[in-house]
């Protein structure tokens, strides 16, 4: 029986076992997917010895994504450019491979929930400059966006990402975030602002074109104030739950040999677990 797991510290809150367990049952695959609480001081040794720990691969979450990058023998382009690994697997030769699937999760979510969202690849506005922003900048670069405007409360952090990714990323001051929405085709919030228990995201949408798509990587609440406000004025909106579901697809395929689908049934299972259905 092939076994995989999600690793992190803490990890009991993770819904990954629910996602992968749903797919294992759906496709009739004899396999297991569990949780491993992995403190940072133990992470490198554990990840470098997955086979000895009875695993064919793992998902990696906070705070071990950079350690997973170090542990991997082979990295794909996304992992190298984003600078973090969230998916590890052993290939047929026993080598530890690493990828970052957050970018694919972001793209897959938008492709499914807002078809044609990238027909106009003019201007994207990205709020925040953390790990998720790195993945999203990589994704938008690879989809061919001509202008990616990055705004973060700490300008220096945004400038670091601009330097790392180069064109077409450029920075503006956080205070100009409402004005930055002129000519915007896609607005992405990668910050925790607006998340349950966090401060609100204060932004005026008056200058946002009605044709723009608005997405928030937060999924608690499912409809953040940003999405509610954007939907009320006629913009297409995409919540962050699908990013969680789609980023899980490549790992499942590597570990269990079947590329799974993100279906409405799976989405409902997760929403029920969140108490939202």
Short mmCIF file of N, CA, C and O in Angstrom, two decimals, residues 15-16 19-20 23 86 101-114 136 214-223 227 237-250 259-271 274 276:
data_model
loop_
_atom_site.label_atom_id
_atom_site.label_comp_id
_atom_site.label_asym_id
_atom_site.label_seq_id
_atom_site.Cartn_x
_atom_site.Cartn_y
_atom_site.Cartn_z
N UNK A 15 -6.72 20.16 6.06
CA UNK A 15 -7.81 19.44 5.39
C UNK A 15 -7.29 18.57 4.25
O UNK A 15 -8.09 17.94 3.55
N UNK A 16 -5.97 18.51 4.06
CA UNK A 16 -5.41 17.69 3.00
C UNK A 16 -5.82 16.22 3.11
O UNK A 16 -6.13 15.60 2.09
N UNK A 19 -9.15 15.80 1.49
CA UNK A 19 -9.10 15.90 0.02
C UNK A 19 -8.58 14.61 -0.59
O UNK A 19 -9.21 14.00 -1.47
N UNK A 20 -7.42 14.16 -0.12
CA UNK A 20 -6.81 12.97 -0.71
C UNK A 20 -7.58 11.70 -0.36
O UNK A 20 -7.66 10.78 -1.18
N UNK A 23 -10.36 11.38 -2.86
CA UNK A 23 -9.89 10.86 -4.15
C UNK A 23 -9.55 9.38 -4.08
O UNK A 23 -9.87 8.63 -5.01
N UNK A 86 6.33 22.55 -1.79
CA UNK A 86 5.19 22.07 -1.01
C UNK A 86 4.79 20.64 -1.36
O UNK A 86 3.89 20.09 -0.75
N UNK A 101 3.39 23.54 -6.10
CA UNK A 101 2.15 23.44 -6.87
C UNK A 101 1.16 24.56 -6.55
O UNK A 101 0.04 24.55 -7.05
N UNK A 102 1.58 25.52 -5.72
CA UNK A 102 0.67 26.62 -5.38
C UNK A 102 0.30 27.43 -6.62
O UNK A 102 -0.85 27.88 -6.76
N UNK A 103 1.27 27.64 -7.52
CA UNK A 103 0.99 28.40 -8.75
C UNK A 103 -0.02 27.65 -9.62
O UNK A 103 -0.96 28.26 -10.16
N UNK A 104 0.15 26.34 -9.74
CA UNK A 104 -0.80 25.54 -10.53
C UNK A 104 -2.17 25.53 -9.87
O UNK A 104 -3.20 25.52 -10.55
N UNK A 105 -2.19 25.54 -8.53
CA UNK A 105 -3.46 25.61 -7.81
C UNK A 105 -4.18 26.91 -8.07
O UNK A 105 -5.41 26.93 -8.27
N UNK A 106 -3.43 28.00 -8.06
CA UNK A 106 -4.00 29.32 -8.35
C UNK A 106 -4.58 29.37 -9.76
O UNK A 106 -5.73 29.79 -9.96
N UNK A 107 -3.81 28.92 -10.73
CA UNK A 107 -4.27 28.94 -12.12
C UNK A 107 -5.45 27.99 -12.34
O UNK A 107 -6.43 28.34 -13.02
N UNK A 108 -5.37 26.80 -11.76
CA UNK A 108 -6.45 25.83 -11.93
C UNK A 108 -7.77 26.33 -11.36
O UNK A 108 -8.84 26.11 -11.94
N UNK A 109 -7.70 27.02 -10.23
CA UNK A 109 -8.90 27.57 -9.60
C UNK A 109 -9.56 28.60 -10.51
O UNK A 109 -10.77 28.56 -10.75
N UNK A 110 -8.76 29.52 -11.03
CA UNK A 110 -9.32 30.55 -11.91
C UNK A 110 -9.82 29.96 -13.22
O UNK A 110 -10.87 30.36 -13.74
N UNK A 111 -9.07 29.01 -13.79
CA UNK A 111 -9.50 28.38 -15.04
C UNK A 111 -10.86 27.71 -14.87
O UNK A 111 -11.70 27.75 -15.78
N UNK A 112 -11.08 27.10 -13.71
CA UNK A 112 -12.33 26.37 -13.48
C UNK A 112 -13.48 27.30 -13.11
O UNK A 112 -14.60 27.14 -13.62
N UNK A 113 -13.23 28.28 -12.25
CA UNK A 113 -14.31 29.10 -11.70
C UNK A 113 -14.60 30.36 -12.51
O UNK A 113 -15.67 30.95 -12.37
N UNK A 114 -13.64 30.80 -13.34
CA UNK A 114 -13.83 32.01 -14.15
C UNK A 114 -13.22 31.82 -15.53
O UNK A 114 -12.23 32.46 -15.89
N UNK A 136 2.09 33.25 -7.07
CA UNK A 136 1.14 33.90 -7.97
C UNK A 136 1.86 34.76 -9.00
O UNK A 136 1.48 34.82 -10.17
N UNK A 214 -11.83 39.34 -9.74
CA UNK A 214 -11.28 39.57 -8.41
C UNK A 214 -11.21 38.23 -7.68
O UNK A 214 -12.20 37.49 -7.64
N UNK A 215 -10.03 37.93 -7.12
CA UNK A 215 -9.88 36.68 -6.38
C UNK A 215 -9.11 36.93 -5.09
O UNK A 215 -8.30 37.84 -4.99
N UNK A 216 -9.40 36.10 -4.10
CA UNK A 216 -8.80 36.21 -2.78
C UNK A 216 -8.32 34.82 -2.40
O UNK A 216 -9.08 33.86 -2.50
N UNK A 217 -7.06 34.67 -1.99
CA UNK A 217 -6.59 33.33 -1.66
C UNK A 217 -7.11 32.87 -0.29
O UNK A 217 -7.00 31.70 0.04
N UNK A 218 -7.65 33.79 0.49
CA UNK A 218 -8.29 33.45 1.75
C UNK A 218 -9.57 32.64 1.48
O UNK A 218 -10.29 32.92 0.53
N UNK A 219 -9.84 31.61 2.30
CA UNK A 219 -11.11 30.90 2.16
C UNK A 219 -11.84 30.75 3.49
O UNK A 219 -12.79 29.98 3.60
N UNK A 220 -11.38 31.49 4.50
CA UNK A 220 -12.14 31.59 5.75
C UNK A 220 -12.21 33.07 6.15
O UNK A 220 -11.23 33.59 6.67
N UNK A 221 -13.28 33.77 5.84
CA UNK A 221 -14.53 33.27 5.26
C UNK A 221 -14.39 32.99 3.76
O UNK A 221 -13.47 33.49 3.11
N UNK A 222 -15.32 32.20 3.24
CA UNK A 222 -15.30 31.87 1.82
C UNK A 222 -15.48 33.12 0.97
O UNK A 222 -14.76 33.33 -0.01
N UNK A 223 -16.45 33.93 1.35
CA UNK A 223 -16.66 35.21 0.65
C UNK A 223 -16.17 36.33 1.56
O UNK A 223 -16.84 36.75 2.50
N UNK A 227 -14.48 40.22 -1.84
CA UNK A 227 -15.27 39.50 -2.86
C UNK A 227 -16.73 39.94 -2.85
O UNK A 227 -17.36 40.07 -3.90
N UNK A 237 -16.03 37.06 -9.39
CA UNK A 237 -15.18 36.81 -8.23
C UNK A 237 -14.91 35.32 -8.09
O UNK A 237 -15.73 34.48 -8.47
N UNK A 238 -13.74 35.00 -7.52
CA UNK A 238 -13.33 33.61 -7.30
C UNK A 238 -12.78 33.50 -5.89
O UNK A 238 -11.81 34.20 -5.53
N UNK A 239 -13.37 32.61 -5.07
CA UNK A 239 -12.88 32.44 -3.70
C UNK A 239 -11.61 31.59 -3.69
O UNK A 239 -11.22 31.01 -4.70
N UNK A 240 -10.97 31.50 -2.52
CA UNK A 240 -9.68 30.84 -2.42
C UNK A 240 -9.71 29.35 -2.20
O UNK A 240 -8.65 28.70 -2.23
N UNK A 241 -10.89 28.75 -1.99
CA UNK A 241 -10.93 27.32 -1.68
C UNK A 241 -10.39 26.48 -2.82
O UNK A 241 -9.68 25.49 -2.60
N UNK A 242 -10.72 26.87 -4.05
CA UNK A 242 -10.28 26.09 -5.20
C UNK A 242 -8.77 26.01 -5.35
O UNK A 242 -8.24 25.02 -5.86
N UNK A 243 -8.06 27.03 -4.88
CA UNK A 243 -6.60 26.98 -4.94
C UNK A 243 -6.08 25.84 -4.07
O UNK A 243 -5.16 25.11 -4.47
N UNK A 244 -6.67 25.67 -2.88
CA UNK A 244 -6.31 24.56 -2.00
C UNK A 244 -6.56 23.22 -2.68
O UNK A 244 -5.73 22.30 -2.60
N UNK A 245 -7.69 23.10 -3.36
CA UNK A 245 -8.05 21.83 -3.99
C UNK A 245 -7.16 21.54 -5.20
O UNK A 245 -6.67 20.41 -5.35
N UNK A 246 -6.95 22.52 -6.04
CA UNK A 246 -6.18 22.31 -7.28
C UNK A 246 -4.69 22.09 -7.01
O UNK A 246 -4.03 21.36 -7.75
N UNK A 247 -4.15 22.72 -5.95
CA UNK A 247 -2.72 22.51 -5.68
C UNK A 247 -2.45 21.08 -5.24
O UNK A 247 -1.29 20.61 -5.30
N UNK A 248 -3.48 20.36 -4.82
CA UNK A 248 -3.31 18.98 -4.36
C UNK A 248 -3.25 17.98 -5.51
O UNK A 248 -2.79 16.84 -5.32
N UNK A 249 -3.68 18.38 -6.70
CA UNK A 249 -3.80 17.45 -7.82
C UNK A 249 -2.46 16.84 -8.23
O UNK A 249 -2.35 15.60 -8.35
N UNK A 250 -1.40 17.63 -8.47
CA UNK A 250 -0.14 17.02 -8.96
C UNK A 250 0.46 16.01 -8.00
O UNK A 250 0.99 14.98 -8.42
N UNK A 259 -4.44 11.00 -12.10
CA UNK A 259 -4.68 12.44 -12.02
C UNK A 259 -6.13 12.68 -11.62
O UNK A 259 -7.05 12.38 -12.39
N UNK A 260 -6.36 13.23 -10.43
CA UNK A 260 -7.73 13.40 -9.95
C UNK A 260 -8.38 14.67 -10.48
O UNK A 260 -7.70 15.59 -10.94
N UNK A 261 -9.69 14.70 -10.41
CA UNK A 261 -10.45 15.89 -10.81
C UNK A 261 -10.95 16.63 -9.58
O UNK A 261 -11.33 16.03 -8.58
N UNK A 262 -10.95 17.96 -9.70
CA UNK A 262 -11.56 18.80 -8.67
C UNK A 262 -13.02 19.00 -9.06
O UNK A 262 -13.33 19.72 -10.00
N UNK A 263 -13.91 18.33 -8.35
CA UNK A 263 -15.34 18.33 -8.68
C UNK A 263 -16.13 19.14 -7.67
O UNK A 263 -15.65 19.46 -6.58
N UNK A 264 -17.37 19.43 -8.03
CA UNK A 264 -18.26 20.10 -7.09
C UNK A 264 -18.53 19.24 -5.86
O UNK A 264 -18.70 19.74 -4.76
N UNK A 265 -18.53 17.91 -6.06
CA UNK A 265 -18.74 17.01 -4.92
C UNK A 265 -17.61 17.16 -3.91
O UNK A 265 -17.86 17.21 -2.69
N UNK A 266 -16.37 17.23 -4.38
CA UNK A 266 -15.23 17.43 -3.48
C UNK A 266 -15.34 18.77 -2.77
O UNK A 266 -15.13 18.87 -1.55
N UNK A 267 -15.67 19.79 -3.52
CA UNK A 267 -15.82 21.12 -2.94
C UNK A 267 -16.87 21.11 -1.82
O UNK A 267 -16.66 21.70 -0.76
N UNK A 268 -17.97 20.41 -2.05
CA UNK A 268 -19.03 20.34 -1.04
C UNK A 268 -18.57 19.59 0.21
O UNK A 268 -18.94 19.95 1.33
N UNK A 269 -17.76 18.56 0.03
CA UNK A 269 -17.22 17.82 1.17
C UNK A 269 -16.41 18.75 2.07
O UNK A 269 -16.54 18.73 3.31
N UNK A 270 -15.57 19.58 1.46
CA UNK A 270 -14.73 20.49 2.23
C UNK A 270 -15.58 21.58 2.87
O UNK A 270 -15.37 21.95 4.04
N UNK A 271 -16.54 22.12 2.13
CA UNK A 271 -17.40 23.16 2.68
C UNK A 271 -18.21 22.63 3.87
O UNK A 271 -18.39 23.35 4.87
N UNK A 274 -16.05 22.56 6.83
CA UNK A 274 -15.85 23.91 7.33
C UNK A 274 -17.09 24.48 7.99
O UNK A 274 -17.07 25.60 8.52
N UNK A 276 -19.84 25.24 6.34
CA UNK A 276 -20.40 26.26 5.45
C UNK A 276 -21.51 25.71 4.57
O UNK A 276 -22.04 26.41 3.71
#
